[in-house]
Amino acid sequence: MGICFGKRKKSTAEIVPQNQPTTTIRLYGSPRSTAYIRVALKYKAAAVSLRCVVDDTCGGDDHNANENLIVAVEVAGSSSPQTERVSGPPSTLLQFIDTRFPHPPLLLQIRSAETTSLVAAVVKLTELQHRSVTWHLERLVRWATDLLTRQNKRGARGGEIDPTVGTARMEVRKLGRSYTQLLELMLEHAQMEERLLFPIFNFADPMIYKAANEEHARDLPIMNGIKEDIKSIEVIDNGSPAYQEALSNFSKRLKSLQERYRQHFLEEERELLPYMEAAELNKEQQQRLLDQCVDVMQETHSHNLFIFLLQGLLPHEAMHYLDLISMCSNKERTASMLQMII
């Protein structure tokens, strides 16, 4: 996940076969209108040597992200180079690119904003946020477990330090920064549900609304407690028994939070979100709901946290998330969000 937005474990040179000719993708359109396709190409560049060139000499409308574009694929190093050209809206170009460069897949199925209801978009947006939170929690649990294991070995060797990961304190600080981002994402996601989705559940069944609010209230102290655990670990002498105990307790609490959220998301998607379709909102209400879901999560959809969110999704899920965002009525903001990623 997140191969285009996060720090890669391998460089592009290690991933892409050596001596592979560079393929130039020439996009004819404005910088803003081509942003969606450029995000897609950032994913593809992890598997094939690509060079993206934007040609806006045609004078396209810089404010229309759905204008018809032209993409040309030019393969270098051939005695008789051939150029493939396809024109159409971004969705058509994405299908072409996914066929031409199949890894990683960005379209597991053809998606169309015209055939997706706005309330279904809200449900899917919520589910994809669940996927991202789940992935980041799993990552932090693995990280904490690995840190604890290495700390045990380090103690047995008399305090040796692995120069590839730095000191234990440095790594705990990195882990803490990552958890702070996750906490911010989780809090905004919970706020979005409580302010916008839970009132709909209350209309359908007040008992379900009450139970959902209570579940959220129980999670908050645990989430904040883990943040305090990290602060405590940072100041304890990493050679002391207290450090080892604190690290072990932190790892256990993080695993407990992971399990709680796994069960929480499962129940929410199985028992609560189906009420969204049953609410029978009119089209204007649905559009307002989708717009508000994005607006409420203002920090999540800002630069650093937005990239953090997308890191937790598979490439095709990340592109789907961008599709859903594009259904908001504020097209200027959607275009700015795409530009942030670029």
PDB file of N, CA and C in Angstrom, residues 15 19 61 94 98 104 115 118 138 164 180 205 209 216 277-278 307 323-324:
ATOM      1  N   ILE A  15      13.151  -1.613  -8.048  1.00  0.00           N
ATOM      2  CA  ILE A  15      11.862  -2.193  -8.407  1.00  0.00           C
ATOM      3  C   ILE A  15      11.729  -2.364  -9.912  1.00  0.00           C
ATOM      4  N   ASN A  19      17.756  -1.398 -17.525  1.00  0.00           N
ATOM      5  CA  ASN A  19      17.851  -1.283 -18.978  1.00  0.00           C
ATOM      6  C   ASN A  19      16.487  -1.294 -19.662  1.00  0.00           C
ATOM      7  N   ASP A  61      -9.081  24.652 -20.491  1.00  0.00           N
ATOM      8  CA  ASP A  61      -9.646  25.391 -19.358  1.00  0.00           C
ATOM      9  C   ASP A  61      -9.013  24.885 -18.072  1.00  0.00           C
ATOM     10  N   LEU A  94      -7.786   6.799 -17.655  1.00  0.00           N
ATOM     11  CA  LEU A  94      -7.355   5.886 -16.601  1.00  0.00           C
ATOM     12  C   LEU A  94      -7.544   4.434 -17.034  1.00  0.00           C
ATOM     13  N   ASP A  98      -4.464   1.834 -17.355  1.00  0.00           N
ATOM     14  CA  ASP A  98      -4.490   0.602 -16.564  1.00  0.00           C
ATOM     15  C   ASP A  98      -4.338  -0.622 -17.463  1.00  0.00           C
ATOM     16  N   PRO A 104       0.681  -1.409 -10.699  1.00  0.00           N
ATOM     17  CA  PRO A 104      -0.395  -2.051  -9.925  1.00  0.00           C
ATOM     18  C   PRO A 104      -1.754  -1.679 -10.502  1.00  0.00           C
ATOM     19  N   THR A 115     -23.288   6.748 -12.329  1.00  0.00           N
ATOM     20  CA  THR A 115     -24.094   5.604 -11.908  1.00  0.00           C
ATOM     21  C   THR A 115     -23.953   5.312 -10.413  1.00  0.00           C
ATOM     22  N   LEU A 118     -25.086   9.280  -4.519  1.00  0.00           N
ATOM     23  CA  LEU A 118     -24.296  10.090  -3.599  1.00  0.00           C
ATOM     24  C   LEU A 118     -24.267   9.473  -2.206  1.00  0.00           C
ATOM     25  N   GLU A 138      -2.335  -1.701  12.005  1.00  0.00           N
ATOM     26  CA  GLU A 138      -1.557  -2.935  11.832  1.00  0.00           C
ATOM     27  C   GLU A 138      -0.070  -2.624  11.693  1.00  0.00           C
ATOM     28  N   THR A 164      21.312   1.131  11.434  1.00  0.00           N
ATOM     29  CA  THR A 164      20.330   1.284  10.357  1.00  0.00           C
ATOM     30  C   THR A 164      19.005   1.845  10.864  1.00  0.00           C
ATOM     31  N   THR A 180       0.508  10.058  16.174  1.00  0.00           N
ATOM     32  CA  THR A 180      -0.178  11.351  16.275  1.00  0.00           C
ATOM     33  C   THR A 180      -0.994  11.624  15.014  1.00  0.00           C
ATOM     34  N   ASP A 205     -33.286   4.210  14.120  1.00  0.00           N
ATOM     35  CA  ASP A 205     -33.393   3.415  15.342  1.00  0.00           C
ATOM     36  C   ASP A 205     -32.624   4.113  16.460  1.00  0.00           C
ATOM     37  N   TYR A 209     -28.371   4.397  17.571  1.00  0.00           N
ATOM     38  CA  TYR A 209     -27.680   5.684  17.711  1.00  0.00           C
ATOM     39  C   TYR A 209     -27.012   5.786  19.080  1.00  0.00           C
ATOM     40  N   HIS A 216     -18.047   5.021  20.697  1.00  0.00           N
ATOM     41  CA  HIS A 216     -17.059   6.064  20.427  1.00  0.00           C
ATOM     42  C   HIS A 216     -16.511   6.657  21.724  1.00  0.00           C
ATOM     43  N   GLU A 277     -28.706   3.750   3.109  1.00  0.00           N
ATOM     44  CA  GLU A 277     -29.526   3.566   1.909  1.00  0.00           C
ATOM     45  C   GLU A 277     -31.013   3.602   2.252  1.00  0.00           C
ATOM     46  N   ALA A 278     -31.365   3.123   3.454  1.00  0.00           N
ATOM     47  CA  ALA A 278     -32.770   3.057   3.845  1.00  0.00           C
ATOM     48  C   ALA A 278     -33.328   4.415   4.263  1.00  0.00           C
ATOM     49  N   ILE A 307      -2.199  12.684   2.459  1.00  0.00           N
ATOM     50  CA  ILE A 307      -1.243  11.712   1.943  1.00  0.00           C
ATOM     51  C   ILE A 307      -1.145  10.524   2.896  1.00  0.00           C
ATOM     52  N   ASP A 323     -12.007   9.431  -6.738  1.00  0.00           N
ATOM     53  CA  ASP A 323     -13.240   9.485  -7.528  1.00  0.00           C
ATOM     54  C   ASP A 323     -14.408   9.992  -6.681  1.00  0.00           C
ATOM     55  N   LEU A 324     -14.492   9.485  -5.451  1.00  0.00           N
ATOM     56  CA  LEU A 324     -15.588   9.875  -4.568  1.00  0.00           C
ATOM     57  C   LEU A 324     -15.483  11.342  -4.179  1.00  0.00           C
TER      58      LEU A 324
END
